């Protein structure tokens, strides 16, 4: 198939682009190359005969329309998004723009171009904090941060295109994803790279929040599977089945790196911090997908990747990231305490 992937220079997007090329598809990658989009993520496929890169924003209606026309796309997979909860607390407007308005532009241009399949990459955060049990696709949406609220907006906008126009949309709601090439503002790559440099690890609140960790290759396999086999108008949860407390993940990665637990600092909590996410993936399993990577193996390989790819993350951490880190953690770390009290 000829597929327009948006946000293909980002973390999940770049792994997805590589996977689709490997599986024989033709891929056009539209990416605005904002702070976390990085063409170095696709260095190995940049000359692939079935790959085209287009620099631009999903909010740019003319660009989206001309790409769809020029490359006669069979399908669109929307990975382009502002994705970091902490940044959404600092600058919510950017999230509404890309995650809601941008998704709207893509949907409308794809519908007008007669695209035969549209997959919206959403998130399990749209269900809000889940104290017990597991979210199923029919559960009420209860997003609680500007990030998850914006994603919920894009998610339900996509579904409305099926109800209203019978435009064949599918939605995936993935859980916390980790692996190589993840921008080091997120929990796992931030903690690994800080620990490599013997820097403190800022653990929010009591560190007992729980997330379900999903290896990026399993997430991309799920997206591809839903894109090819999902029922139009349907939503599919994708989760790794690896629910862990943050503090346990922090201690595990320190053990892999041979670094002391004393690096962990309990810092002021994220405002509105969701305590737990957990998704029920039975629907996608019935469609034939299963996660293949155990958390222990995946985390070990991820630690190893960051250990051996300093040339990838050091330039990132020394650029725009420094100002962000200072704003986000400077005060928090000065008032922090160790996990032993
Ligand atoms: O659940 C899927 C979502 O997972 C995705 O839709 C989001 O794009 C992705 O960012 C992620 O959201 P989280 O807020 O769960 O991920 P984050 O890596 O920011 O944080 C994971 C957990 O670790 C969360 O409970 C907050 C905590 N944390 C995070 C950071 C960055 C800390 O304790 N300290 C930190 O410095």
mmCIF file of C-alpha atoms and ligand atoms in Angstrom:
data_model
loop_
_atom_site.group_PDB
_atom_site.id
_atom_site.type_symbol
_atom_site.label_atom_id
_atom_site.label_comp_id
_atom_site.label_asym_id
_atom_site.label_seq_id
_atom_site.Cartn_x
_atom_site.Cartn_y
_atom_site.Cartn_z
ATOM 1 C CA UNK A 1 0.000 0.000 0.000
ATOM 2 C CA UNK A 2 0.988 3.636 -0.434
ATOM 3 C CA UNK A 3 0.782 5.110 3.035
ATOM 4 C CA UNK A 4 1.145 8.665 4.332
ATOM 5 C CA UNK A 5 2.660 8.437 7.812
ATOM 6 C CA UNK A 6 2.645 11.710 9.735
ATOM 7 C CA UNK A 7 5.151 12.339 12.513
ATOM 8 C CA UNK A 8 7.369 9.652 11.019
ATOM 9 C CA UNK A 9 10.573 11.264 12.294
ATOM 10 C CA UNK A 10 9.450 10.899 15.909
ATOM 11 C CA UNK A 11 9.887 7.958 18.245
ATOM 12 C CA UNK A 12 6.942 5.683 17.431
ATOM 13 C CA UNK A 13 6.625 7.117 13.908
ATOM 14 C CA UNK A 14 10.187 6.259 12.890
ATOM 15 C CA UNK A 15 9.894 2.679 14.114
ATOM 16 C CA UNK A 16 6.609 2.403 12.233
ATOM 17 C CA UNK A 17 8.060 3.817 8.984
ATOM 18 C CA UNK A 18 10.897 1.297 9.120
ATOM 19 C CA UNK A 19 8.483 -1.560 9.772
ATOM 20 C CA UNK A 20 6.157 -0.586 6.911
ATOM 21 C CA UNK A 21 9.081 -0.336 4.465
ATOM 22 C CA UNK A 22 10.334 -3.742 5.608
ATOM 23 C CA UNK A 23 6.873 -5.148 4.931
ATOM 24 C CA UNK A 24 6.819 -3.862 1.343
ATOM 25 C CA UNK A 25 4.761 -0.675 1.626
ATOM 26 C CA UNK A 26 5.505 2.670 -0.018
ATOM 27 C CA UNK A 27 5.790 5.366 2.667
ATOM 28 C CA UNK A 28 5.528 9.148 2.513
ATOM 29 C CA UNK A 29 6.647 10.623 5.821
ATOM 30 C CA UNK A 30 5.261 14.077 6.641
ATOM 31 C CA UNK A 31 6.981 15.564 9.676
ATOM 32 C CA UNK A 32 7.288 19.147 10.949
ATOM 33 C CA UNK A 33 10.640 18.317 12.615
ATOM 34 C CA UNK A 34 9.737 20.158 15.802
ATOM 35 C CA UNK A 35 11.852 19.630 18.903
ATOM 36 C CA UNK A 36 11.409 15.846 19.118
ATOM 37 C CA UNK A 37 11.280 15.006 15.396
ATOM 38 C CA UNK A 38 14.704 13.831 14.300
ATOM 39 C CA UNK A 39 15.765 12.652 10.849
ATOM 40 C CA UNK A 40 18.667 10.800 12.454
ATOM 41 C CA UNK A 41 16.004 8.278 13.532
ATOM 42 C CA UNK A 42 15.600 7.275 9.866
ATOM 43 C CA UNK A 43 19.200 7.549 8.652
ATOM 44 C CA UNK A 44 19.232 3.887 7.591
ATOM 45 C CA UNK A 45 16.182 4.171 5.303
ATOM 46 C CA UNK A 46 16.548 7.685 3.897
ATOM 47 C CA UNK A 47 17.579 6.359 0.436
ATOM 48 C CA UNK A 48 15.073 3.523 0.365
ATOM 49 C CA UNK A 49 13.384 3.470 -3.085
ATOM 50 C CA UNK A 50 9.917 3.269 -1.485
ATOM 51 C CA UNK A 51 10.441 6.181 0.918
ATOM 52 C CA UNK A 52 9.757 9.901 0.509
ATOM 53 C CA UNK A 53 10.243 12.559 3.183
ATOM 54 C CA UNK A 54 8.148 15.747 3.191
ATOM 55 C CA UNK A 55 8.921 18.530 5.656
ATOM 56 C CA UNK A 56 5.777 20.214 6.949
ATOM 57 C CA UNK A 57 2.955 20.510 9.428
ATOM 58 C CA UNK A 58 -0.268 18.485 9.483
ATOM 59 C CA UNK A 59 -2.092 21.801 10.024
ATOM 60 C CA UNK A 60 -0.993 22.902 6.525
ATOM 61 C CA UNK A 61 -4.075 22.024 4.492
ATOM 62 C CA UNK A 62 -2.560 22.753 1.060
ATOM 63 C CA UNK A 63 0.511 20.675 1.745
ATOM 64 C CA UNK A 64 -1.528 17.718 3.021
ATOM 65 C CA UNK A 65 -3.862 17.940 0.006
ATOM 66 C CA UNK A 66 -0.994 18.053 -2.491
ATOM 67 C CA UNK A 67 0.858 15.152 -0.866
ATOM 68 C CA UNK A 68 -2.273 13.027 -0.974
ATOM 69 C CA UNK A 69 -2.851 13.945 -4.618
ATOM 70 C CA UNK A 70 0.749 13.506 -5.749
ATOM 71 C CA UNK A 71 1.285 10.169 -4.082
ATOM 72 C CA UNK A 72 -2.276 8.807 -4.425
ATOM 73 C CA UNK A 73 -2.295 7.499 -0.886
ATOM 74 C CA UNK A 74 -4.136 4.298 -0.052
ATOM 75 C CA UNK A 75 -3.974 5.072 3.625
ATOM 76 C CA UNK A 76 -2.997 7.578 6.293
ATOM 77 C CA UNK A 77 -1.529 6.777 9.707
ATOM 78 C CA UNK A 78 -1.489 9.814 11.980
ATOM 79 C CA UNK A 79 1.395 9.628 14.455
ATOM 80 C CA UNK A 80 2.008 13.384 14.451
ATOM 81 C CA UNK A 81 1.306 14.791 17.892
ATOM 82 C CA UNK A 82 2.492 16.799 20.814
ATOM 83 C CA UNK A 83 2.927 13.949 23.284
ATOM 84 C CA UNK A 84 4.472 15.004 26.578
ATOM 85 C CA UNK A 85 2.137 15.578 29.544
ATOM 86 C CA UNK A 86 4.584 17.855 31.390
ATOM 87 C CA UNK A 87 4.963 20.116 28.352
ATOM 88 C CA UNK A 88 1.176 20.249 27.975
ATOM 89 C CA UNK A 89 0.997 21.701 31.471
ATOM 90 C CA UNK A 90 3.502 24.423 30.468
ATOM 91 C CA UNK A 91 2.026 25.157 26.987
ATOM 92 C CA UNK A 92 -1.469 23.657 26.447
ATOM 93 C CA UNK A 93 -2.241 25.663 23.271
ATOM 94 C CA UNK A 94 0.312 23.798 21.157
ATOM 95 C CA UNK A 95 -1.426 20.525 22.068
ATOM 96 C CA UNK A 96 -4.908 21.672 21.054
ATOM 97 C CA UNK A 97 -3.472 22.921 17.754
ATOM 98 C CA UNK A 98 -1.596 19.826 16.623
ATOM 99 C CA UNK A 99 -3.590 17.071 18.306
ATOM 100 C CA UNK A 100 -7.079 18.420 17.544
ATOM 101 C CA UNK A 101 -6.865 20.961 14.697
ATOM 102 C CA UNK A 102 -4.083 19.093 12.862
ATOM 103 C CA UNK A 103 -5.975 15.821 13.112
ATOM 104 C CA UNK A 104 -9.051 17.616 11.747
ATOM 105 C CA UNK A 105 -7.116 18.914 8.732
ATOM 106 C CA UNK A 106 -5.743 15.461 7.965
ATOM 107 C CA UNK A 107 -9.137 13.791 8.295
ATOM 108 C CA UNK A 108 -10.829 16.281 6.027
ATOM 109 C CA UNK A 109 -8.174 16.221 3.300
ATOM 110 C CA UNK A 110 -7.975 12.426 3.424
ATOM 111 C CA UNK A 111 -11.747 12.159 3.132
ATOM 112 C CA UNK A 112 -11.807 14.550 0.173
ATOM 113 C CA UNK A 113 -8.976 12.605 -1.506
ATOM 114 C CA UNK A 114 -10.930 9.346 -1.126
ATOM 115 C CA UNK A 115 -8.270 7.632 1.004
ATOM 116 C CA UNK A 116 -9.363 4.075 1.735
ATOM 117 C CA UNK A 117 -8.074 3.796 5.328
ATOM 118 C CA UNK A 118 -7.219 6.246 8.121
ATOM 119 C CA UNK A 119 -5.616 5.203 11.392
ATOM 120 C CA UNK A 120 -5.531 7.640 14.291
ATOM 121 C CA UNK A 121 -2.831 6.825 16.842
ATOM 122 C CA UNK A 122 -4.428 7.714 20.171
ATOM 123 C CA UNK A 123 -3.487 6.847 23.748
ATOM 124 C CA UNK A 124 -4.751 4.964 26.795
ATOM 125 C CA UNK A 125 -4.576 8.303 28.660
ATOM 126 C CA UNK A 126 -7.951 9.260 27.169
ATOM 127 C CA UNK A 127 -9.591 6.928 29.734
ATOM 128 C CA UNK A 128 -8.118 8.997 32.561
ATOM 129 C CA UNK A 129 -6.747 7.548 35.772
ATOM 130 C CA UNK A 130 -7.990 3.983 36.353
ATOM 131 C CA UNK A 131 -7.881 3.041 40.023
ATOM 132 C CA UNK A 132 -8.657 -0.646 39.444
ATOM 133 C CA UNK A 133 -9.493 -3.020 36.612
ATOM 134 C CA UNK A 134 -8.702 -2.463 32.949
ATOM 135 C CA UNK A 135 -10.167 0.018 30.430
ATOM 136 C CA UNK A 136 -12.079 -1.452 27.527
ATOM 137 C CA UNK A 137 -12.703 0.391 24.283
ATOM 138 C CA UNK A 138 -16.305 1.212 25.259
ATOM 139 C CA UNK A 139 -15.358 2.879 28.536
ATOM 140 C CA UNK A 140 -16.169 6.516 29.075
ATOM 141 C CA UNK A 141 -13.373 8.934 28.139
ATOM 142 C CA UNK A 142 -12.183 10.998 31.114
ATOM 143 C CA UNK A 143 -8.930 12.752 30.135
ATOM 144 C CA UNK A 144 -7.409 14.898 32.878
ATOM 145 C CA UNK A 145 -4.424 16.740 31.361
ATOM 146 C CA UNK A 146 -4.263 19.181 28.424
ATOM 147 C CA UNK A 147 -2.315 16.457 26.596
ATOM 148 C CA UNK A 148 -4.828 13.657 27.100
ATOM 149 C CA UNK A 149 -7.780 16.004 26.540
ATOM 150 C CA UNK A 150 -6.302 17.087 23.197
ATOM 151 C CA UNK A 151 -5.684 13.479 22.201
ATOM 152 C CA UNK A 152 -9.252 12.613 23.180
ATOM 153 C CA UNK A 153 -10.414 15.460 20.909
ATOM 154 C CA UNK A 154 -8.517 14.016 17.926
ATOM 155 C CA UNK A 155 -9.678 10.500 18.791
ATOM 156 C CA UNK A 156 -13.419 11.279 18.850
ATOM 157 C CA UNK A 157 -13.130 13.618 15.867
ATOM 158 C CA UNK A 158 -11.694 10.705 13.882
ATOM 159 C CA UNK A 159 -14.529 8.411 15.014
ATOM 160 C CA UNK A 160 -17.114 11.027 14.006
ATOM 161 C CA UNK A 161 -15.864 10.729 10.414
ATOM 162 C CA UNK A 162 -17.014 7.119 10.361
ATOM 163 C CA UNK A 163 -20.406 7.889 11.882
ATOM 164 C CA UNK A 164 -21.051 10.931 9.707
ATOM 165 C CA UNK A 165 -19.340 10.179 6.393
ATOM 166 C CA UNK A 166 -18.616 6.425 6.580
ATOM 167 C CA UNK A 167 -14.996 7.442 6.114
ATOM 168 C CA UNK A 168 -13.087 4.276 7.126
ATOM 169 C CA UNK A 169 -11.322 5.345 10.279
ATOM 170 C CA UNK A 170 -9.742 3.093 12.908
ATOM 171 C CA UNK A 171 -8.316 4.267 16.240
ATOM 172 C CA UNK A 172 -5.613 2.689 18.405
ATOM 173 C CA UNK A 173 -5.165 3.551 22.081
ATOM 174 C CA UNK A 174 -1.653 2.525 23.072
ATOM 175 C CA UNK A 175 -0.114 2.328 26.515
ATOM 176 C CA UNK A 176 3.231 3.736 27.707
ATOM 177 C CA UNK A 177 5.751 2.960 25.011
ATOM 178 C CA UNK A 178 9.518 2.637 25.418
ATOM 179 C CA UNK A 179 12.535 1.652 23.339
ATOM 180 C CA UNK A 180 15.398 3.099 21.266
ATOM 181 C CA UNK A 181 15.134 6.644 19.841
ATOM 182 C CA UNK A 182 12.688 7.959 22.447
ATOM 183 C CA UNK A 183 13.226 11.640 23.189
ATOM 184 C CA UNK A 184 14.807 11.871 26.648
ATOM 185 C CA UNK A 185 12.047 13.976 28.202
ATOM 186 C CA UNK A 186 10.043 10.793 28.849
ATOM 187 C CA UNK A 187 10.468 8.780 32.025
ATOM 188 C CA UNK A 188 12.531 5.786 30.853
ATOM 189 C CA UNK A 189 15.027 7.538 28.518
ATOM 190 C CA UNK A 190 15.357 10.488 30.944
ATOM 191 C CA UNK A 191 16.184 8.192 33.826
ATOM 192 C CA UNK A 192 18.579 6.030 31.788
ATOM 193 C CA UNK A 193 20.530 8.980 30.367
ATOM 194 C CA UNK A 194 20.636 10.820 33.705
ATOM 195 C CA UNK A 195 21.871 7.660 35.430
ATOM 196 C CA UNK A 196 24.599 7.140 32.819
ATOM 197 C CA UNK A 197 25.862 10.616 33.779
ATOM 198 C CA UNK A 198 25.388 10.013 37.537
ATOM 199 C CA UNK A 199 22.726 12.736 37.578
ATOM 200 C CA UNK A 200 19.722 12.603 39.934
ATOM 201 C CA UNK A 201 16.513 10.836 38.814
ATOM 202 C CA UNK A 202 13.476 13.051 39.599
ATOM 203 C CA UNK A 203 10.692 10.667 40.632
ATOM 204 C CA UNK A 204 7.323 12.417 40.974
ATOM 205 C CA UNK A 205 5.280 12.209 44.175
ATOM 206 C CA UNK A 206 5.621 8.903 45.986
ATOM 207 C CA UNK A 207 6.795 7.070 42.836
ATOM 208 C CA UNK A 208 3.956 4.538 43.198
ATOM 209 C CA UNK A 209 2.045 5.555 40.058
ATOM 210 C CA UNK A 210 1.535 2.620 37.725
ATOM 211 C CA UNK A 211 1.930 2.354 33.957
ATOM 212 C CA UNK A 212 1.595 -0.537 31.500
ATOM 213 C CA UNK A 213 4.830 -0.664 29.494
ATOM 214 C CA UNK A 214 4.745 -1.550 25.799
ATOM 215 C CA UNK A 215 7.843 -2.127 23.656
ATOM 216 C CA UNK A 216 7.868 0.168 20.630
ATOM 217 C CA UNK A 217 8.126 -2.780 18.198
ATOM 218 C CA UNK A 218 5.024 -4.358 19.760
ATOM 219 C CA UNK A 219 3.189 -1.031 19.557
ATOM 220 C CA UNK A 220 4.081 -0.626 15.861
ATOM 221 C CA UNK A 221 3.078 -4.224 15.120
ATOM 222 C CA UNK A 222 -0.289 -3.425 16.737
ATOM 223 C CA UNK A 223 -0.741 -0.253 14.688
ATOM 224 C CA UNK A 224 0.095 -2.070 11.447
ATOM 225 C CA UNK A 225 -2.230 -4.934 12.354
ATOM 226 C CA UNK A 226 -5.170 -2.604 13.073
ATOM 227 C CA UNK A 227 -4.431 -0.606 9.921
ATOM 228 C CA UNK A 228 -4.610 -3.759 7.792
ATOM 229 C CA UNK A 229 -7.268 -5.786 9.628
ATOM 230 C CA UNK A 230 -9.285 -3.492 11.938
ATOM 231 C CA UNK A 231 -12.974 -2.872 11.390
ATOM 232 C CA UNK A 232 -13.782 0.678 10.228
ATOM 233 C CA UNK A 233 -15.207 2.836 13.002
ATOM 234 C CA UNK A 234 -13.646 0.652 15.707
ATOM 235 C CA UNK A 235 -11.177 1.384 18.489
ATOM 236 C CA UNK A 236 -8.446 -1.045 19.590
ATOM 237 C CA UNK A 237 -6.440 -0.850 22.811
ATOM 238 C CA UNK A 238 -2.764 -1.797 22.597
ATOM 239 C CA UNK A 239 -0.984 -2.604 25.864
ATOM 240 C CA UNK A 240 2.119 -4.536 26.812
ATOM 241 C CA UNK A 241 0.631 -6.336 29.826
ATOM 242 C CA UNK A 242 3.583 -5.078 31.905
ATOM 243 C CA UNK A 243 2.088 -3.022 34.690
ATOM 244 C CA UNK A 244 4.780 -1.628 36.980
ATOM 245 C CA UNK A 245 5.125 1.079 39.638
ATOM 246 C CA UNK A 246 7.465 3.880 38.526
ATOM 247 C CA UNK A 247 9.817 3.310 41.437
ATOM 248 C CA UNK A 248 10.260 -0.342 40.466
ATOM 249 C CA UNK A 249 11.116 0.626 36.879
ATOM 250 C CA UNK A 250 13.631 3.200 38.157
ATOM 251 C CA UNK A 251 15.295 0.635 40.425
ATOM 252 C CA UNK A 252 15.368 -1.973 37.656
ATOM 253 C CA UNK A 253 17.106 0.282 35.161
ATOM 254 C CA UNK A 254 19.623 1.389 37.791
ATOM 255 C CA UNK A 255 20.398 -2.275 38.458
ATOM 256 C CA UNK A 256 20.993 -2.868 34.723
ATOM 257 C CA UNK A 257 23.373 0.104 34.664
ATOM 258 C CA UNK A 258 25.107 -0.878 37.916
ATOM 259 C CA UNK A 259 24.232 2.514 39.475
ATOM 260 C CA UNK A 260 23.108 3.194 43.088
ATOM 261 C CA UNK A 261 19.489 3.706 44.181
ATOM 262 C CA UNK A 262 20.626 6.877 45.934
ATOM 263 C CA UNK A 263 20.366 8.629 42.541
ATOM 264 C CA UNK A 264 16.562 8.485 42.864
ATOM 265 C CA UNK A 265 15.061 11.687 44.310
ATOM 266 C CA UNK A 266 11.411 12.095 45.268
ATOM 267 C CA UNK A 267 10.323 15.459 43.858
ATOM 268 C CA UNK A 268 7.162 17.564 43.802
ATOM 269 C CA UNK A 269 4.415 15.713 41.942
ATOM 270 C CA UNK A 270 3.063 16.496 38.453
ATOM 271 C CA UNK A 271 -0.182 18.518 38.815
ATOM 272 C CA UNK A 272 -3.210 16.275 38.165
ATOM 273 C CA UNK A 273 -0.929 13.236 37.936
ATOM 274 C CA UNK A 274 -2.872 10.162 36.798
ATOM 275 C CA UNK A 275 -2.265 7.373 39.286
ATOM 276 C CA UNK A 276 -2.685 4.384 37.009
ATOM 277 C CA UNK A 277 -3.414 3.367 33.422
ATOM 278 C CA UNK A 278 -4.287 -0.176 32.419
ATOM 279 C CA UNK A 279 -5.939 -1.376 29.223
ATOM 280 C CA UNK A 280 -7.779 -4.535 28.295
ATOM 281 C CA UNK A 281 -6.391 -5.718 24.937
ATOM 282 C CA UNK A 282 -8.703 -8.703 24.375
ATOM 283 C CA UNK A 283 -10.271 -7.081 21.307
ATOM 284 C CA UNK A 284 -6.952 -6.688 19.485
ATOM 285 C CA UNK A 285 -5.847 -10.152 20.553
ATOM 286 C CA UNK A 286 -9.019 -11.553 18.959
ATOM 287 C CA UNK A 287 -7.920 -9.783 15.768
ATOM 288 C CA UNK A 288 -4.629 -11.706 15.916
ATOM 289 C CA UNK A 289 -2.060 -9.400 17.593
ATOM 290 C CA UNK A 290 0.043 -10.293 20.648
ATOM 291 C CA UNK A 291 2.930 -8.453 22.328
ATOM 292 C CA UNK A 292 6.185 -10.384 21.898
ATOM 293 C CA UNK A 293 8.715 -8.506 24.052
ATOM 294 C CA UNK A 294 8.953 -9.138 27.814
ATOM 295 C CA UNK A 295 9.513 -5.995 29.876
ATOM 296 C CA UNK A 296 12.749 -7.373 31.341
ATOM 297 C CA UNK A 297 14.233 -8.046 27.890
ATOM 298 C CA UNK A 298 12.873 -4.813 26.404
ATOM 299 C CA UNK A 299 14.164 -2.626 29.234
ATOM 300 C CA UNK A 300 17.581 -4.291 29.214
ATOM 301 C CA UNK A 301 17.898 -3.784 25.442
ATOM 302 C CA UNK A 302 16.744 -0.178 25.769
ATOM 303 C CA UNK A 303 19.315 0.526 28.486
ATOM 304 C CA UNK A 304 21.945 -1.037 26.244
ATOM 305 C CA UNK A 305 20.828 1.073 23.276
ATOM 306 C CA UNK A 306 21.203 4.340 25.214
ATOM 307 C CA UNK A 307 24.532 3.150 26.612
ATOM 308 C CA UNK A 308 25.868 2.558 23.092
ATOM 309 C CA UNK A 309 24.205 5.510 21.308
ATOM 310 C CA UNK A 310 25.473 8.530 23.197
ATOM 311 C CA UNK A 311 26.037 10.275 19.863
ATOM 312 C CA UNK A 312 22.235 10.179 19.394
ATOM 313 C CA UNK A 313 21.124 11.606 22.745
ATOM 314 C CA UNK A 314 23.974 13.848 23.921
ATOM 315 C CA UNK A 315 23.334 16.544 21.283
ATOM 316 C CA UNK A 316 19.618 16.462 22.197
ATOM 317 C CA UNK A 317 20.255 16.884 25.892
ATOM 318 C CA UNK A 318 22.607 19.790 25.334
ATOM 319 C CA UNK A 319 20.287 21.801 23.071
ATOM 320 C CA UNK A 320 16.752 23.204 23.684
ATOM 321 C CA UNK A 321 16.392 20.474 26.245
ATOM 322 C CA UNK A 322 18.574 22.230 28.830
ATOM 323 C CA UNK A 323 16.172 25.163 29.235
ATOM 324 C CA UNK A 324 13.219 22.796 29.417
ATOM 325 C CA UNK A 325 14.978 20.649 32.016
ATOM 326 C CA UNK A 326 15.794 23.647 34.170
ATOM 327 C CA UNK A 327 12.182 24.931 34.036
ATOM 328 C CA UNK A 328 10.769 21.496 34.730
ATOM 329 C CA UNK A 329 13.170 20.158 37.353
ATOM 330 C CA UNK A 330 15.429 22.955 38.676
ATOM 331 C CA UNK A 331 13.284 23.936 41.654
ATOM 332 C CA UNK A 332 11.917 20.452 42.143
ATOM 333 C CA UNK A 333 15.341 18.898 42.526
ATOM 334 C CA UNK A 334 16.563 21.539 44.944
ATOM 335 C CA UNK A 335 13.678 20.591 47.287
ATOM 336 C CA UNK A 336 13.977 16.824 46.768
ATOM 337 C CA UNK A 337 14.738 13.912 49.055
ATOM 338 C CA UNK A 338 16.116 10.412 48.578
ATOM 339 C CA UNK A 339 13.873 7.337 48.571
ATOM 340 C CA UNK A 340 15.199 6.296 51.979
ATOM 341 C CA UNK A 341 13.806 9.547 53.467
HETATM 342 O O1 LIG B 1 -0.015 6.038 28.359
HETATM 343 C C1 LIG B 1 0.428 6.444 27.100
HETATM 344 C C2 LIG B 1 1.143 7.751 27.258
HETATM 345 O O2 LIG B 1 2.334 7.491 27.955
HETATM 346 C C3 LIG B 1 1.430 8.452 25.950
HETATM 347 O O3 LIG B 1 0.212 8.778 25.334
HETATM 348 C C4 LIG B 1 2.233 9.722 26.198
HETATM 349 O O4 LIG B 1 2.568 10.340 24.987
HETATM 350 C C5 LIG B 1 3.485 9.376 26.962
HETATM 351 O O5 LIG B 1 4.191 10.554 27.272
HETATM 352 C C6 LIG B 1 3.160 8.597 28.231
HETATM 353 O O6 LIG B 1 2.561 9.453 29.240
HETATM 354 P P1 LIG B 1 3.069 9.453 30.751
HETATM 355 O O7 LIG B 1 2.766 10.759 31.343
HETATM 356 O O8 LIG B 1 2.628 8.226 31.462
HETATM 357 O O9 LIG B 1 4.656 9.281 30.437
HETATM 358 P P2 LIG B 1 5.947 9.917 31.103
HETATM 359 O O10 LIG B 1 7.119 9.226 30.495
HETATM 360 O O11 LIG B 1 5.953 11.395 31.101
HETATM 361 O O12 LIG B 1 5.815 9.458 32.626
HETATM 362 C C7 LIG B 1 5.684 8.098 32.999
HETATM 363 C C8 LIG B 1 5.474 8.061 34.501
HETATM 364 O O13 LIG B 1 6.676 8.483 35.145
HETATM 365 C C9 LIG B 1 4.398 8.996 34.995
HETATM 366 O O14 LIG B 1 3.722 8.413 36.101
HETATM 367 C C10 LIG B 1 5.159 10.232 35.447
HETATM 368 C C11 LIG B 1 6.462 9.646 35.950
HETATM 369 N N1 LIG B 1 7.633 10.533 35.802
HETATM 370 C C12 LIG B 1 7.882 11.055 34.571
HETATM 371 C C13 LIG B 1 8.940 11.910 34.372
HETATM 372 C C14 LIG B 1 9.228 12.490 33.007
HETATM 373 C C15 LIG B 1 8.447 10.826 36.887
HETATM 374 O O15 LIG B 1 8.228 10.318 38.006
HETATM 375 N N2 LIG B 1 9.503 11.672 36.687
HETATM 376 C C16 LIG B 1 9.772 12.235 35.496
HETATM 377 O O16 LIG B 1 10.761 13.026 35.401
#
